[in-house]
């Protein structure tokens, strides 16, 4: 029941189109390293899945052997670019008409595969079995359709944060993406294919079909064809989107002359589907009949889903299947029905990658020896199509183009990710401060901002690889790819879930990695780290000469001044490019004087007069002056107070953010000249951990499992988040179960103006959870 009508028995309706040429850079990528295939064939669409290993470049740092003789002349560390192999999942969706062309393409480009079997599901798996086996030389092994569907659904809900959404047709943003609850179970899956299957999913492997109906997508298609003589499903939906059901349906007001107040029925409710056609002596338009039929089927399914949800006490109801398939008109009618029958208590949830669930599940069934579920996976924005890219309502030009393909790529992450255990309510946590899908003005600004910065990023990427003559060509390909992504997001802001500054930054990092620019800022970071280290002892000495209260303020100003050194901010990068001598003292002079834009410093100072914190978890930001002259003296003071400190830094590079590999080397060097840091390391009171992120922003629901365990075991009672990306663009409103300190300098004039401040305004936000003394309610809201 994955698709309406199962498989068409008329062979002529599936003409094998071999006229299209497939671009290997875009479709079926990395086939030469493909292993293990799965396929889901429905009535009109084929979804192919395969696993590949991807070889790409990574920037590694290695400490020099600093003997006394070498220390004066050598750099702090050396940078090498190495090849690394990672796993990637590819999912491709295309019309059945192109299946032979696609199989030929795979056969011609497939170099080697470990498997002799292709897992298959869907109604068309039997029809095309012989063709697949003949073309690919692989044995087709059929898997249960419903099992594959559930496995696929569990996988995307666990691994793609903005997978589920609510559809609101008349809202400013039609798509409202949901925060995935860390525990995705239990839920109800209503799969609308030819008929309807209603499945209760309780765990990874425990699910039960608890009900269903023979009135589903096939009913809409079949009755629609009889009523309108329209044989194509998409054309039928197009008709429905233009129709007025009130011409055909009998409403409450048609019977009672208005509403039926005694029963709480409004006048515009449907009293009888197609009721007017029995008495009216006239012809009805195809559009109106299609719309009436769509409402009738959707209302029936909606009521059925609500009854089962209430019967089994389930609040999460996901809708999928060929009937839905991302069509706005269908999602709207289902949503309206659910809202009506539950009085808003249950939301109709849809999935961004609903069309791939069967293929993903079939793939997982064939890959159990590797157990993909033991890893965390992330959507690769560089290689994935966006939501609605083939919807006739949203993009008719692309839909009409022959041979439309849709793709999803997911990369295996090196470490398992999980929630920070200190989140007050993980199920309601939203990392991003502003959803650009809902804020048109902000969206336009940031899309323009990222496009204008593109030339600079390209220049920086080329400069980072001076010994590679082909770097300029790769950089130009990066420019084209990222510009295309920005164009997609202008037209479809919801393409990859909620559009945020974080997702724009992450998409750029994915595109840079795609063209082997793993760390364009590596040499800049190396130079700035070398310079800043020379001033560390002087900075510490000058701090020690201050009184206690003066020192606390100087330490905070030091962190804030260090945070100015951010190559990701144009206002700063322009200064750093034009004035290489711009230093720590100049940065301090740039800072806003108190009172700051957001100012909880007095509350923080009072807290410091009390007992020391047990353990502080500090999410650090930039390399160079920021980490060495700003963060480390601040950390040193916490350690001296008796507080354990955990420094969390990026696992992989992003802009000039310090990585865990770099921080390990920096901390060793600082320890060699600072007894406080040296003792703290040896006593395990200062710990360095990876965040699991390679982004300038921070998602506290997707952190390295080791970090989460350390935070819990150390009884962390203070979380410090530094930087514009981590504390303003993300996590400004994050509610934690312990004390938190968010520090940042606003280095973007448009953002500063919007927040009621100016360039280099300061945000210093100290918060105590409700119920604890000293609670602060500093607010930052657009003016």
mmCIF file of N, CA and C in Angstrom, residues 111 204 214 277 285 291 346 423 454 489 506 508 511 527 530-531 585 590 710 737 780:
data_model
loop_
_atom_site.group_PDB
_atom_site.id
_atom_site.type_symbol
_atom_site.label_atom_id
_atom_site.label_comp_id
_atom_site.label_asym_id
_atom_site.label_seq_id
_atom_site.Cartn_x
_atom_site.Cartn_y
_atom_site.Cartn_z
ATOM 1 N N UNK A 111 31.585 -0.208 -10.488
ATOM 2 C CA UNK A 111 32.896 -0.853 -10.610
ATOM 3 C C UNK A 111 32.948 -2.135 -9.797
ATOM 4 N N UNK A 204 11.586 0.245 18.071
ATOM 5 C CA UNK A 204 12.320 0.012 16.818
ATOM 6 C C UNK A 204 11.775 -1.194 16.056
ATOM 7 N N UNK A 214 -10.571 0.554 3.180
ATOM 8 C CA UNK A 214 -10.459 0.352 1.732
ATOM 9 C C UNK A 214 -10.706 1.655 0.977
ATOM 10 N N UNK A 277 -25.613 17.227 -5.845
ATOM 11 C CA UNK A 277 -25.699 16.600 -7.170
ATOM 12 C C UNK A 277 -26.965 15.743 -7.312
ATOM 13 N N UNK A 285 -18.675 21.077 -12.695
ATOM 14 C CA UNK A 285 -17.344 21.113 -13.325
ATOM 15 C C UNK A 285 -16.464 20.001 -12.767
ATOM 16 N N UNK A 291 -12.643 18.370 -6.180
ATOM 17 C CA UNK A 291 -12.450 18.972 -4.852
ATOM 18 C C UNK A 291 -13.382 18.325 -3.836
ATOM 19 N N UNK A 346 -4.899 17.030 18.413
ATOM 20 C CA UNK A 346 -3.928 16.210 17.680
ATOM 21 C C UNK A 346 -3.535 16.957 16.417
ATOM 22 N N UNK A 423 19.500 20.105 29.308
ATOM 23 C CA UNK A 423 18.363 20.817 28.727
ATOM 24 C C UNK A 423 17.151 20.644 29.642
ATOM 25 N N UNK A 454 30.106 35.417 -0.845
ATOM 26 C CA UNK A 454 30.574 34.247 -1.601
ATOM 27 C C UNK A 454 31.940 34.472 -2.247
ATOM 28 N N UNK A 489 16.726 28.244 -1.985
ATOM 29 C CA UNK A 489 16.161 28.688 -0.706
ATOM 30 C C UNK A 489 15.400 30.011 -0.838
ATOM 31 N N UNK A 506 25.763 25.869 7.671
ATOM 32 C CA UNK A 506 26.040 24.439 7.526
ATOM 33 C C UNK A 506 26.028 24.017 6.055
ATOM 34 N N UNK A 508 26.829 25.862 3.565
ATOM 35 C CA UNK A 508 28.092 26.348 2.984
ATOM 36 C C UNK A 508 29.254 25.430 3.339
ATOM 37 N N UNK A 511 29.058 22.300 1.239
ATOM 38 C CA UNK A 511 29.479 22.542 -0.147
ATOM 39 C C UNK A 511 30.994 22.698 -0.234
ATOM 40 N N UNK A 527 48.464 30.969 12.353
ATOM 41 C CA UNK A 527 49.203 32.224 12.559
ATOM 42 C C UNK A 527 48.691 32.955 13.801
ATOM 43 N N UNK A 530 49.735 31.236 17.033
ATOM 44 C CA UNK A 530 51.157 31.484 17.319
ATOM 45 C C UNK A 530 51.348 32.854 17.966
ATOM 46 N N UNK A 531 50.713 33.871 17.397
ATOM 47 C CA UNK A 531 50.878 35.244 17.894
ATOM 48 C C UNK A 531 50.285 35.387 19.292
ATOM 49 N N UNK A 585 43.994 44.781 22.521
ATOM 50 C CA UNK A 585 43.661 46.054 23.175
ATOM 51 C C UNK A 585 42.729 46.903 22.306
ATOM 52 N N UNK A 590 36.818 48.648 21.130
ATOM 53 C CA UNK A 590 35.643 48.593 20.248
ATOM 54 C C UNK A 590 34.367 48.256 21.022
ATOM 55 N N UNK A 710 30.127 13.071 30.094
ATOM 56 C CA UNK A 710 31.033 13.833 30.962
ATOM 57 C C UNK A 710 30.247 14.906 31.728
ATOM 58 N N UNK A 737 18.682 23.348 32.855
ATOM 59 C CA UNK A 737 18.285 22.990 34.224
ATOM 60 C C UNK A 737 19.322 23.441 35.249
ATOM 61 N N UNK A 780 16.166 39.703 24.806
ATOM 62 C CA UNK A 780 16.693 40.252 23.564
ATOM 63 C C UNK A 780 15.629 40.044 22.510
#
